[in-house]
PDB file of C-alpha atoms and ligand atoms in Angstrom:
ATOM      1  CA  UNK A   1       0.381   0.261   0.065  1.00  0.00           C
ATOM      2  CA  UNK A   2       1.825   3.347  -0.802  1.00  0.00           C
ATOM      3  CA  UNK A   3       1.618   5.980   1.533  1.00  0.00           C
ATOM      4  CA  UNK A   4      -1.037   9.227   1.207  1.00  0.00           C
ATOM      5  CA  UNK A   5      -0.986  12.362  -0.705  1.00  0.00           C
ATOM      6  CA  UNK A   6      -2.660  14.000   1.714  1.00  0.00           C
ATOM      7  CA  UNK A   7      -3.744  13.811   5.433  1.00  0.00           C
ATOM      8  CA  UNK A   8      -5.297  15.866   8.184  1.00  0.00           C
ATOM      9  CA  UNK A   9      -4.518  14.693  11.879  1.00  0.00           C
ATOM     10  CA  UNK A  10      -6.225  16.221  15.259  1.00  0.00           C
ATOM     11  CA  UNK A  11      -3.829  17.241  18.134  1.00  0.00           C
ATOM     12  CA  UNK A  12      -5.177  18.002  21.239  1.00  0.00           C
ATOM     13  CA  UNK A  13      -4.861  21.006  23.301  1.00  0.00           C
ATOM     14  CA  UNK A  14      -2.878  20.657  26.849  1.00  0.00           C
ATOM     15  CA  UNK A  15      -2.074  22.106  30.395  1.00  0.00           C
ATOM     16  CA  UNK A  16       1.458  21.996  30.904  1.00  0.00           C
ATOM     17  CA  UNK A  17       2.775  22.596  33.141  1.00  0.00           C
ATOM     18  CA  UNK A  18       0.161  20.543  36.088  1.00  0.00           C
ATOM     19  CA  UNK A  19       1.156  23.149  38.958  1.00  0.00           C
ATOM     20  CA  UNK A  20       4.808  21.868  40.242  1.00  0.00           C
ATOM     21  CA  UNK A  21       6.345  19.911  36.581  1.00  0.00           C
ATOM     22  CA  UNK A  22       6.912  22.984  35.859  1.00  0.00           C
ATOM     23  CA  UNK A  23       7.752  22.548  32.166  1.00  0.00           C
ATOM     24  CA  UNK A  24       8.023  19.061  32.378  1.00  0.00           C
ATOM     25  CA  UNK A  25       4.487  17.633  33.318  1.00  0.00           C
ATOM     26  CA  UNK A  26       1.474  18.397  30.944  1.00  0.00           C
ATOM     27  CA  UNK A  27      -1.760  16.371  30.530  1.00  0.00           C
ATOM     28  CA  UNK A  28      -3.985  16.270  27.127  1.00  0.00           C
ATOM     29  CA  UNK A  29      -7.449  18.534  26.945  1.00  0.00           C
ATOM     30  CA  UNK A  30      -8.592  16.792  24.162  1.00  0.00           C
ATOM     31  CA  UNK A  31     -12.227  17.800  24.795  1.00  0.00           C
ATOM     32  CA  UNK A  32     -10.521  21.170  21.828  1.00  0.00           C
ATOM     33  CA  UNK A  33      -7.647  20.786  19.490  1.00  0.00           C
ATOM     34  CA  UNK A  34      -5.779  21.684  16.976  1.00  0.00           C
ATOM     35  CA  UNK A  35      -6.424  20.645  12.993  1.00  0.00           C
ATOM     36  CA  UNK A  36      -3.624  19.966  10.245  1.00  0.00           C
ATOM     37  CA  UNK A  37      -4.431  19.245   7.295  1.00  0.00           C
ATOM     38  CA  UNK A  38      -0.305  18.440   4.789  1.00  0.00           C
ATOM     39  CA  UNK A  39      -0.094  17.605   1.323  1.00  0.00           C
ATOM     40  CA  UNK A  40       2.435  16.575  -0.831  1.00  0.00           C
ATOM     41  CA  UNK A  41       3.988  19.415  -2.879  1.00  0.00           C
ATOM     42  CA  UNK A  42       5.234  19.543  -6.617  1.00  0.00           C
ATOM     43  CA  UNK A  43       6.432  23.281  -4.772  1.00  0.00           C
ATOM     44  CA  UNK A  44       9.981  22.432  -2.005  1.00  0.00           C
ATOM     45  CA  UNK A  45      10.087  22.729   1.488  1.00  0.00           C
ATOM     46  CA  UNK A  46       7.092  24.184   3.144  1.00  0.00           C
ATOM     47  CA  UNK A  47       4.167  26.575   2.398  1.00  0.00           C
ATOM     48  CA  UNK A  48       1.836  27.090   4.711  1.00  0.00           C
ATOM     49  CA  UNK A  49      -1.588  27.781   2.310  1.00  0.00           C
ATOM     50  CA  UNK A  50      -4.126  28.857   5.146  1.00  0.00           C
ATOM     51  CA  UNK A  51      -4.651  29.644   8.420  1.00  0.00           C
ATOM     52  CA  UNK A  52      -7.796  29.137   9.545  1.00  0.00           C
ATOM     53  CA  UNK A  53     -10.519  28.980  13.313  1.00  0.00           C
ATOM     54  CA  UNK A  54     -10.664  30.639  16.158  1.00  0.00           C
ATOM     55  CA  UNK A  55      -6.787  31.769  15.369  1.00  0.00           C
ATOM     56  CA  UNK A  56      -6.436  33.209  11.609  1.00  0.00           C
ATOM     57  CA  UNK A  57      -4.331  35.823  12.739  1.00  0.00           C
ATOM     58  CA  UNK A  58      -1.435  33.728  12.913  1.00  0.00           C
ATOM     59  CA  UNK A  59       1.488  34.275   9.931  1.00  0.00           C
ATOM     60  CA  UNK A  60       1.121  31.809   7.226  1.00  0.00           C
ATOM     61  CA  UNK A  61       5.087  32.689   6.906  1.00  0.00           C
ATOM     62  CA  UNK A  62       7.001  28.679   7.642  1.00  0.00           C
ATOM     63  CA  UNK A  63       9.410  30.484   9.712  1.00  0.00           C
ATOM     64  CA  UNK A  64       7.650  32.381  11.772  1.00  0.00           C
ATOM     65  CA  UNK A  65       4.964  29.511  12.273  1.00  0.00           C
ATOM     66  CA  UNK A  66       4.673  26.896  15.341  1.00  0.00           C
ATOM     67  CA  UNK A  67       3.508  24.340  12.675  1.00  0.00           C
ATOM     68  CA  UNK A  68       5.840  25.520   9.610  1.00  0.00           C
ATOM     69  CA  UNK A  69       8.618  25.093  11.914  1.00  0.00           C
ATOM     70  CA  UNK A  70       8.361  21.665  13.112  1.00  0.00           C
ATOM     71  CA  UNK A  71       7.326  20.919   9.587  1.00  0.00           C
ATOM     72  CA  UNK A  72      10.476  22.989   8.121  1.00  0.00           C
ATOM     73  CA  UNK A  73      12.585  20.549  10.893  1.00  0.00           C
ATOM     74  CA  UNK A  74      11.717  17.843   9.906  1.00  0.00           C
ATOM     75  CA  UNK A  75      11.309  17.954   6.402  1.00  0.00           C
ATOM     76  CA  UNK A  76      14.842  19.378   6.300  1.00  0.00           C
ATOM     77  CA  UNK A  77      15.726  15.943   8.283  1.00  0.00           C
ATOM     78  CA  UNK A  78      14.295  13.970   5.737  1.00  0.00           C
ATOM     79  CA  UNK A  79      15.825  15.541   2.684  1.00  0.00           C
ATOM     80  CA  UNK A  80      12.748  14.217  -0.061  1.00  0.00           C
ATOM     81  CA  UNK A  81      11.892  14.529  -3.162  1.00  0.00           C
ATOM     82  CA  UNK A  82       8.629  16.551  -2.947  1.00  0.00           C
ATOM     83  CA  UNK A  83       7.610  19.067  -0.708  1.00  0.00           C
ATOM     84  CA  UNK A  84       4.931  19.831   2.352  1.00  0.00           C
ATOM     85  CA  UNK A  85       1.296  21.925   1.893  1.00  0.00           C
ATOM     86  CA  UNK A  86      -0.240  22.880   4.529  1.00  0.00           C
ATOM     87  CA  UNK A  87      -3.087  23.730   5.840  1.00  0.00           C
ATOM     88  CA  UNK A  88      -4.076  25.381   9.813  1.00  0.00           C
ATOM     89  CA  UNK A  89      -7.434  24.913  11.730  1.00  0.00           C
ATOM     90  CA  UNK A  90      -7.004  26.307  14.970  1.00  0.00           C
ATOM     91  CA  UNK A  91      -9.410  25.460  17.635  1.00  0.00           C
ATOM     92  CA  UNK A  92      -7.773  26.232  20.752  1.00  0.00           C
ATOM     93  CA  UNK A  93      -7.490  30.566  21.652  1.00  0.00           C
ATOM     94  CA  UNK A  94      -4.652  32.159  21.344  1.00  0.00           C
ATOM     95  CA  UNK A  95      -2.399  33.437  24.513  1.00  0.00           C
ATOM     96  CA  UNK A  96      -5.324  30.542  26.466  1.00  0.00           C
ATOM     97  CA  UNK A  97      -2.548  28.348  28.503  1.00  0.00           C
ATOM     98  CA  UNK A  98      -3.900  25.622  26.071  1.00  0.00           C
ATOM     99  CA  UNK A  99      -0.558  24.636  24.688  1.00  0.00           C
ATOM    100  CA  UNK A 100      -1.793  26.152  20.962  1.00  0.00           C
ATOM    101  CA  UNK A 101       1.353  26.383  19.483  1.00  0.00           C
ATOM    102  CA  UNK A 102       2.569  23.055  20.577  1.00  0.00           C
ATOM    103  CA  UNK A 103      -1.190  21.311  19.289  1.00  0.00           C
ATOM    104  CA  UNK A 104      -0.181  23.453  15.886  1.00  0.00           C
ATOM    105  CA  UNK A 105       3.560  21.424  16.122  1.00  0.00           C
ATOM    106  CA  UNK A 106       2.183  17.777  17.010  1.00  0.00           C
ATOM    107  CA  UNK A 107      -0.964  18.203  14.298  1.00  0.00           C
ATOM    108  CA  UNK A 108       1.878  19.485  11.669  1.00  0.00           C
ATOM    109  CA  UNK A 109       3.632  16.303  11.747  1.00  0.00           C
ATOM    110  CA  UNK A 110       1.883  13.637  12.796  1.00  0.00           C
ATOM    111  CA  UNK A 111       0.179  14.635   9.463  1.00  0.00           C
ATOM    112  CA  UNK A 112       3.156  14.280   7.216  1.00  0.00           C
ATOM    113  CA  UNK A 113       4.551  11.329   8.911  1.00  0.00           C
ATOM    114  CA  UNK A 114       1.162  10.224   7.380  1.00  0.00           C
ATOM    115  CA  UNK A 115       2.736  10.879   3.720  1.00  0.00           C
ATOM    116  CA  UNK A 116       6.222   8.640   4.710  1.00  0.00           C
ATOM    117  CA  UNK A 117       6.679   5.290   3.144  1.00  0.00           C
ATOM    118  CA  UNK A 118       8.650   4.640   6.158  1.00  0.00           C
ATOM    119  CA  UNK A 119       7.751   6.722   8.979  1.00  0.00           C
ATOM    120  CA  UNK A 120       9.165   8.235  12.351  1.00  0.00           C
ATOM    121  CA  UNK A 121       8.894   6.824  15.817  1.00  0.00           C
ATOM    122  CA  UNK A 122       6.653   9.655  17.764  1.00  0.00           C
ATOM    123  CA  UNK A 123      10.140  10.523  19.363  1.00  0.00           C
ATOM    124  CA  UNK A 124      10.864  11.972  16.156  1.00  0.00           C
ATOM    125  CA  UNK A 125       8.026  13.422  15.656  1.00  0.00           C
ATOM    126  CA  UNK A 126       8.502  15.155  19.256  1.00  0.00           C
ATOM    127  CA  UNK A 127      12.253  16.867  18.424  1.00  0.00           C
ATOM    128  CA  UNK A 128      10.673  18.312  15.898  1.00  0.00           C
ATOM    129  CA  UNK A 129       7.477  19.106  17.038  1.00  0.00           C
ATOM    130  CA  UNK A 130       9.930  21.486  19.847  1.00  0.00           C
ATOM    131  CA  UNK A 131      11.515  23.229  16.893  1.00  0.00           C
ATOM    132  CA  UNK A 132       8.697  25.107  15.870  1.00  0.00           C
ATOM    133  CA  UNK A 133       7.099  25.497  19.929  1.00  0.00           C
ATOM    134  CA  UNK A 134      10.499  27.466  20.151  1.00  0.00           C
ATOM    135  CA  UNK A 135       8.921  30.056  17.947  1.00  0.00           C
ATOM    136  CA  UNK A 136       5.843  31.173  20.400  1.00  0.00           C
ATOM    137  CA  UNK A 137       7.365  30.667  23.571  1.00  0.00           C
ATOM    138  CA  UNK A 138      11.207  31.217  22.495  1.00  0.00           C
ATOM    139  CA  UNK A 139      12.369  28.511  24.475  1.00  0.00           C
ATOM    140  CA  UNK A 140      13.179  24.707  24.135  1.00  0.00           C
ATOM    141  CA  UNK A 141      10.297  23.237  26.442  1.00  0.00           C
ATOM    142  CA  UNK A 142       7.852  19.947  25.633  1.00  0.00           C
ATOM    143  CA  UNK A 143       5.545  19.993  28.629  1.00  0.00           C
ATOM    144  CA  UNK A 144       2.862  21.255  25.922  1.00  0.00           C
ATOM    145  CA  UNK A 145       3.814  18.815  22.789  1.00  0.00           C
ATOM    146  CA  UNK A 146       4.165  15.524  24.751  1.00  0.00           C
ATOM    147  CA  UNK A 147       0.955  15.669  26.115  1.00  0.00           C
ATOM    148  CA  UNK A 148      -0.514  16.756  22.359  1.00  0.00           C
ATOM    149  CA  UNK A 149       1.812  14.212  20.560  1.00  0.00           C
ATOM    150  CA  UNK A 150       0.798  10.805  23.176  1.00  0.00           C
ATOM    151  CA  UNK A 151      -2.140  11.414  25.147  1.00  0.00           C
ATOM    152  CA  UNK A 152      -2.988  11.868  28.529  1.00  0.00           C
ATOM    153  CA  UNK A 153      -0.548  12.810  31.379  1.00  0.00           C
ATOM    154  CA  UNK A 154       3.380  12.921  30.120  1.00  0.00           C
ATOM    155  CA  UNK A 155       6.350  13.508  32.161  1.00  0.00           C
ATOM    156  CA  UNK A 156       9.331  14.768  29.932  1.00  0.00           C
ATOM    157  CA  UNK A 157      13.236  14.418  30.837  1.00  0.00           C
ATOM    158  CA  UNK A 158      15.534  16.103  28.890  1.00  0.00           C
ATOM    159  CA  UNK A 159      15.780  18.797  26.054  1.00  0.00           C
ATOM    160  CA  UNK A 160      18.147  17.531  23.159  1.00  0.00           C
ATOM    161  CA  UNK A 161      17.756  13.554  24.358  1.00  0.00           C
ATOM    162  CA  UNK A 162      14.471  13.914  25.605  1.00  0.00           C
ATOM    163  CA  UNK A 163      12.470  10.852  27.355  1.00  0.00           C
ATOM    164  CA  UNK A 164       8.793  10.709  27.767  1.00  0.00           C
ATOM    165  CA  UNK A 165       7.154   8.398  30.434  1.00  0.00           C
ATOM    166  CA  UNK A 166       2.706   8.138  30.330  1.00  0.00           C
ATOM    167  CA  UNK A 167       2.014   8.356  34.004  1.00  0.00           C
ATOM    168  CA  UNK A 168      -0.795   6.647  35.526  1.00  0.00           C
ATOM    169  CA  UNK A 169      -3.778   8.658  36.249  1.00  0.00           C
ATOM    170  CA  UNK A 170      -5.834   7.183  38.962  1.00  0.00           C
ATOM    171  CA  UNK A 171      -8.876   5.997  37.526  1.00  0.00           C
ATOM    172  CA  UNK A 172     -12.239   8.281  38.425  1.00  0.00           C
ATOM    173  CA  UNK A 173      -9.811  11.306  38.906  1.00  0.00           C
ATOM    174  CA  UNK A 174     -10.820  13.677  35.898  1.00  0.00           C
ATOM    175  CA  UNK A 175      -9.708  17.776  34.951  1.00  0.00           C
ATOM    176  CA  UNK A 176     -11.873  20.940  35.446  1.00  0.00           C
ATOM    177  CA  UNK A 177     -10.868  23.825  33.006  1.00  0.00           C
ATOM    178  CA  UNK A 178     -11.977  27.359  32.559  1.00  0.00           C
ATOM    179  CA  UNK A 179     -10.476  29.422  30.882  1.00  0.00           C
ATOM    180  CA  UNK A 180     -10.968  33.812  31.327  1.00  0.00           C
ATOM    181  CA  UNK A 181     -11.339  35.619  28.491  1.00  0.00           C
ATOM    182  CA  UNK A 182      -8.291  36.962  28.518  1.00  0.00           C
ATOM    183  CA  UNK A 183      -4.715  36.928  26.478  1.00  0.00           C
ATOM    184  CA  UNK A 184      -1.673  36.495  28.271  1.00  0.00           C
ATOM    185  CA  UNK A 185       1.498  35.840  26.267  1.00  0.00           C
ATOM    186  CA  UNK A 186       4.196  33.108  27.201  1.00  0.00           C
ATOM    187  CA  UNK A 187       6.812  34.754  26.851  1.00  0.00           C
ATOM    188  CA  UNK A 188       5.342  37.835  28.729  1.00  0.00           C
ATOM    189  CA  UNK A 189       4.474  34.943  31.503  1.00  0.00           C
ATOM    190  CA  UNK A 190       7.814  33.811  31.730  1.00  0.00           C
ATOM    191  CA  UNK A 191       9.963  36.744  31.715  1.00  0.00           C
ATOM    192  CA  UNK A 192       8.439  37.621  34.929  1.00  0.00           C
ATOM    193  CA  UNK A 193      10.213  34.542  36.130  1.00  0.00           C
ATOM    194  CA  UNK A 194      12.788  35.002  39.256  1.00  0.00           C
ATOM    195  CA  UNK A 195      16.077  32.991  38.066  1.00  0.00           C
ATOM    196  CA  UNK A 196      16.465  32.490  41.676  1.00  0.00           C
ATOM    197  CA  UNK A 197      14.678  29.426  43.664  1.00  0.00           C
ATOM    198  CA  UNK A 198      15.116  29.525  47.722  1.00  0.00           C
ATOM    199  CA  UNK A 199      16.493  26.155  49.248  1.00  0.00           C
ATOM    200  CA  UNK A 200      13.644  25.918  50.973  1.00  0.00           C
ATOM    201  CA  UNK A 201      10.605  25.693  48.001  1.00  0.00           C
ATOM    202  CA  UNK A 202      13.067  24.037  46.477  1.00  0.00           C
ATOM    203  CA  UNK A 203      12.792  21.608  48.513  1.00  0.00           C
ATOM    204  CA  UNK A 204       9.143  21.895  48.952  1.00  0.00           C
ATOM    205  CA  UNK A 205       8.858  21.644  45.649  1.00  0.00           C
ATOM    206  CA  UNK A 206      10.686  18.965  45.209  1.00  0.00           C
ATOM    207  CA  UNK A 207       9.398  17.164  47.579  1.00  0.00           C
ATOM    208  CA  UNK A 208       5.243  17.890  45.676  1.00  0.00           C
ATOM    209  CA  UNK A 209       6.567  16.709  42.321  1.00  0.00           C
ATOM    210  CA  UNK A 210       7.749  13.414  43.986  1.00  0.00           C
ATOM    211  CA  UNK A 211       4.682  12.798  45.667  1.00  0.00           C
ATOM    212  CA  UNK A 212       2.183  13.980  42.913  1.00  0.00           C
ATOM    213  CA  UNK A 213       4.264  11.564  41.095  1.00  0.00           C
ATOM    214  CA  UNK A 214       4.453   8.818  43.351  1.00  0.00           C
ATOM    215  CA  UNK A 215       0.333   9.445  44.027  1.00  0.00           C
ATOM    216  CA  UNK A 216      -0.320   9.110  40.636  1.00  0.00           C
ATOM    217  CA  UNK A 217       1.036   5.408  40.310  1.00  0.00           C
ATOM    218  CA  UNK A 218      -0.418   3.778  43.620  1.00  0.00           C
ATOM    219  CA  UNK A 219      -3.857   5.685  43.222  1.00  0.00           C
ATOM    220  CA  UNK A 220      -3.193   7.689  46.223  1.00  0.00           C
ATOM    221  CA  UNK A 221      -5.782  10.602  46.409  1.00  0.00           C
ATOM    222  CA  UNK A 222      -4.266  11.747  49.807  1.00  0.00           C
ATOM    223  CA  UNK A 223      -0.994  11.688  48.026  1.00  0.00           C
ATOM    224  CA  UNK A 224      -1.793  13.956  45.808  1.00  0.00           C
ATOM    225  CA  UNK A 225      -3.554  16.055  47.295  1.00  0.00           C
ATOM    226  CA  UNK A 226      -1.337  17.113  49.918  1.00  0.00           C
ATOM    227  CA  UNK A 227       1.796  17.517  47.297  1.00  0.00           C
ATOM    228  CA  UNK A 228      -0.940  19.402  44.647  1.00  0.00           C
ATOM    229  CA  UNK A 229       1.063  23.098  44.954  1.00  0.00           C
ATOM    230  CA  UNK A 230       3.673  24.998  42.840  1.00  0.00           C
ATOM    231  CA  UNK A 231       5.495  27.157  45.861  1.00  0.00           C
ATOM    232  CA  UNK A 232       7.786  28.332  42.911  1.00  0.00           C
ATOM    233  CA  UNK A 233       5.841  29.766  39.704  1.00  0.00           C
ATOM    234  CA  UNK A 234       2.631  30.277  41.186  1.00  0.00           C
ATOM    235  CA  UNK A 235       2.787  32.571  43.498  1.00  0.00           C
ATOM    236  CA  UNK A 236       4.971  34.963  41.193  1.00  0.00           C
ATOM    237  CA  UNK A 237       1.977  34.253  37.863  1.00  0.00           C
ATOM    238  CA  UNK A 238      -1.034  34.184  40.010  1.00  0.00           C
ATOM    239  CA  UNK A 239      -1.062  37.948  39.995  1.00  0.00           C
ATOM    240  CA  UNK A 240      -1.250  37.973  35.806  1.00  0.00           C
ATOM    241  CA  UNK A 241      -4.715  36.111  36.453  1.00  0.00           C
ATOM    242  CA  UNK A 242      -7.817  38.413  38.018  1.00  0.00           C
ATOM    243  CA  UNK A 243      -9.440  36.456  39.994  1.00  0.00           C
ATOM    244  CA  UNK A 244      -7.220  33.314  40.514  1.00  0.00           C
ATOM    245  CA  UNK A 245      -7.178  33.265  44.697  1.00  0.00           C
ATOM    246  CA  UNK A 246     -10.757  32.969  44.412  1.00  0.00           C
ATOM    247  CA  UNK A 247     -11.112  30.109  42.276  1.00  0.00           C
ATOM    248  CA  UNK A 248      -8.558  28.054  43.569  1.00  0.00           C
ATOM    249  CA  UNK A 249     -10.562  28.558  47.025  1.00  0.00           C
ATOM    250  CA  UNK A 250     -13.446  28.033  45.647  1.00  0.00           C
ATOM    251  CA  UNK A 251     -12.112  24.517  43.557  1.00  0.00           C
ATOM    252  CA  UNK A 252     -10.431  23.230  46.575  1.00  0.00           C
ATOM    253  CA  UNK A 253     -14.135  24.044  49.215  1.00  0.00           C
ATOM    254  CA  UNK A 254     -15.688  22.092  46.801  1.00  0.00           C
ATOM    255  CA  UNK A 255     -13.710  19.058  47.112  1.00  0.00           C
ATOM    256  CA  UNK A 256     -10.939  19.547  44.244  1.00  0.00           C
ATOM    257  CA  UNK A 257      -7.331  17.616  44.771  1.00  0.00           C
ATOM    258  CA  UNK A 258      -5.566  20.234  43.757  1.00  0.00           C
ATOM    259  CA  UNK A 259      -6.105  23.640  41.479  1.00  0.00           C
ATOM    260  CA  UNK A 260      -3.308  25.515  39.395  1.00  0.00           C
ATOM    261  CA  UNK A 261      -2.494  27.913  36.826  1.00  0.00           C
ATOM    262  CA  UNK A 262      -2.471  26.041  33.284  1.00  0.00           C
ATOM    263  CA  UNK A 263       0.305  26.910  31.243  1.00  0.00           C
ATOM    264  CA  UNK A 264       1.601  29.990  31.380  1.00  0.00           C
ATOM    265  CA  UNK A 265      -2.141  30.961  32.162  1.00  0.00           C
ATOM    266  CA  UNK A 266      -5.120  32.302  32.360  1.00  0.00           C
ATOM    267  CA  UNK A 267      -6.972  28.733  31.847  1.00  0.00           C
ATOM    268  CA  UNK A 268      -7.154  27.775  35.095  1.00  0.00           C
ATOM    269  CA  UNK A 269      -7.232  24.112  35.799  1.00  0.00           C
ATOM    270  CA  UNK A 270      -8.553  21.751  39.110  1.00  0.00           C
ATOM    271  CA  UNK A 271      -8.145  17.616  39.674  1.00  0.00           C
ATOM    272  CA  UNK A 272     -11.426  16.152  41.074  1.00  0.00           C
ATOM    273  CA  UNK A 273     -13.249  13.518  41.457  1.00  0.00           C
ATOM    274  CA  UNK A 274     -15.955  12.017  38.275  1.00  0.00           C
ATOM    275  CA  UNK A 275     -18.638  12.357  40.825  1.00  0.00           C
ATOM    276  CA  UNK A 276     -18.068  15.877  42.392  1.00  0.00           C
ATOM    277  CA  UNK A 277     -16.606  17.549  38.927  1.00  0.00           C
ATOM    278  CA  UNK A 278     -19.634  19.244  37.795  1.00  0.00           C
ATOM    279  CA  UNK A 279     -19.420  20.907  41.622  1.00  0.00           C
ATOM    280  CA  UNK A 280     -16.066  22.496  41.948  1.00  0.00           C
ATOM    281  CA  UNK A 281     -16.484  23.786  37.759  1.00  0.00           C
ATOM    282  CA  UNK A 282     -19.532  25.643  38.951  1.00  0.00           C
ATOM    283  CA  UNK A 283     -17.413  26.659  42.210  1.00  0.00           C
ATOM    284  CA  UNK A 284     -14.199  27.720  39.796  1.00  0.00           C
ATOM    285  CA  UNK A 285     -17.098  29.592  37.452  1.00  0.00           C
ATOM    286  CA  UNK A 286     -18.487  31.978  39.986  1.00  0.00           C
ATOM    287  CA  UNK A 287     -16.244  34.031  40.636  1.00  0.00           C
ATOM    288  CA  UNK A 288     -15.324  35.083  37.266  1.00  0.00           C
ATOM    289  CA  UNK A 289     -18.340  35.326  36.322  1.00  0.00           C
ATOM    290  CA  UNK A 290     -19.282  37.750  39.532  1.00  0.00           C
ATOM    291  CA  UNK A 291     -16.319  39.515  38.419  1.00  0.00           C
ATOM    292  CA  UNK A 292     -17.678  39.958  34.873  1.00  0.00           C
ATOM    293  CA  UNK A 293     -15.247  37.430  33.260  1.00  0.00           C
ATOM    294  CA  UNK A 294     -16.091  36.086  30.396  1.00  0.00           C
ATOM    295  CA  UNK A 295     -15.205  32.071  30.639  1.00  0.00           C
ATOM    296  CA  UNK A 296     -15.365  28.794  28.206  1.00  0.00           C
ATOM    297  CA  UNK A 297     -15.110  25.787  30.780  1.00  0.00           C
ATOM    298  CA  UNK A 298     -14.086  22.510  30.388  1.00  0.00           C
ATOM    299  CA  UNK A 299     -14.221  18.576  32.194  1.00  0.00           C
ATOM    300  CA  UNK A 300     -11.818  15.984  30.865  1.00  0.00           C
ATOM    301  CA  UNK A 301     -11.210  12.691  30.770  1.00  0.00           C
ATOM    302  CA  UNK A 302      -7.205  12.023  31.412  1.00  0.00           C
ATOM    303  CA  UNK A 303      -6.856   8.550  29.865  1.00  0.00           C
ATOM    304  CA  UNK A 304      -7.203   9.513  26.581  1.00  0.00           C
ATOM    305  CA  UNK A 305      -5.257   8.758  23.555  1.00  0.00           C
ATOM    306  CA  UNK A 306      -3.290  11.881  21.918  1.00  0.00           C
ATOM    307  CA  UNK A 307      -2.724  13.118  17.860  1.00  0.00           C
ATOM    308  CA  UNK A 308      -3.684  10.876  15.846  1.00  0.00           C
ATOM    309  CA  UNK A 309      -4.868  10.605  11.718  1.00  0.00           C
ATOM    310  CA  UNK A 310      -8.027  11.479  11.062  1.00  0.00           C
ATOM    311  CA  UNK A 311      -8.491  11.799   7.445  1.00  0.00           C
ATOM    312  CA  UNK A 312      -6.059  10.629   4.868  1.00  0.00           C
ATOM    313  CA  UNK A 313      -6.269   9.956   0.815  1.00  0.00           C
TER     314      UNK A 313
HETATM  315  N1  HSE B 401       5.731  25.099  30.547  1.00  0.00           N
HETATM  316  C1  HSE B 401       5.450  26.828  29.588  1.00  0.00           C
HETATM  317  C2  HSE B 401       4.889  27.564  31.079  1.00  0.00           C
HETATM  318  C3  HSE B 401       4.489  26.358  29.035  1.00  0.00           C
HETATM  319  O1  HSE B 401       4.826  27.836  31.942  1.00  0.00           O
HETATM  320  O2  HSE B 401       5.729  28.327  30.669  1.00  0.00           O
HETATM  321  C4  HSE B 401       3.290  27.528  28.128  1.00  0.00           C
HETATM  322  O3  HSE B 401       3.571  27.226  27.085  1.00  0.00           O
END
């Protein structure tokens, strides 16, 4: 069977960081995502023919576009006899903290991979997609790319030689997300971060990350709840998100296992038992709506697959 001439991939949104795992831990949010179609082209290199959907103002110069840069990295490694032509349909709001740039980059390389007689391994696709992420945030981080590509909750160790581990999420636990309608640039939310971490905070944060991961492996909800606290990044960023403290307090009072900022924000997320998720969602929504904010909201399964081809021909 010959490889496809074109393919469309869906790549889910993601929450990364998951509170204590700054730049290394994220989970997929497949309630929304980007769709990227890549076709074989007689034009050499990479061409973007259209960017549509809810963020249509993105650049179509491939070098300036996250998906374009990721596909250029793949094209350069592959050196095929044909070019890649790409259309991007954005389903993730820009500047929402939901991994929109990562999803476009992941969708591009997954779609292009379906055109190859000898497809790349997922870990190679991760490395290509990382090149795209750098366009958007100015740094190589993987906590959105890995879950968008692999699905579920994912830990990534290393940048030059990344190693990826899907972390089991206890059954019955889901995520609640609320997106206040404001734009927050990842670059800005990274630029405000101090370069140094006090030793006591370092110890606290590493204990929380270890506790969180071990709680996931052992279905220990008490351990997850106790360690679901980012003491380094969240205190510095919360001032960028009006209402953050009230939302977090409301989520915890309603029974959430924890609540924090999704990536660079402004989306906020909580983990909760499925039986309590609706109550947690309503609690998180109330302070934002009372302050006059428009919101989007989702309750999300944490056990779903990552990016995949949805059509080809
Ligand atoms: N881990 C990154 C951050 C994700 O929090 O800055 C931003 O997309």
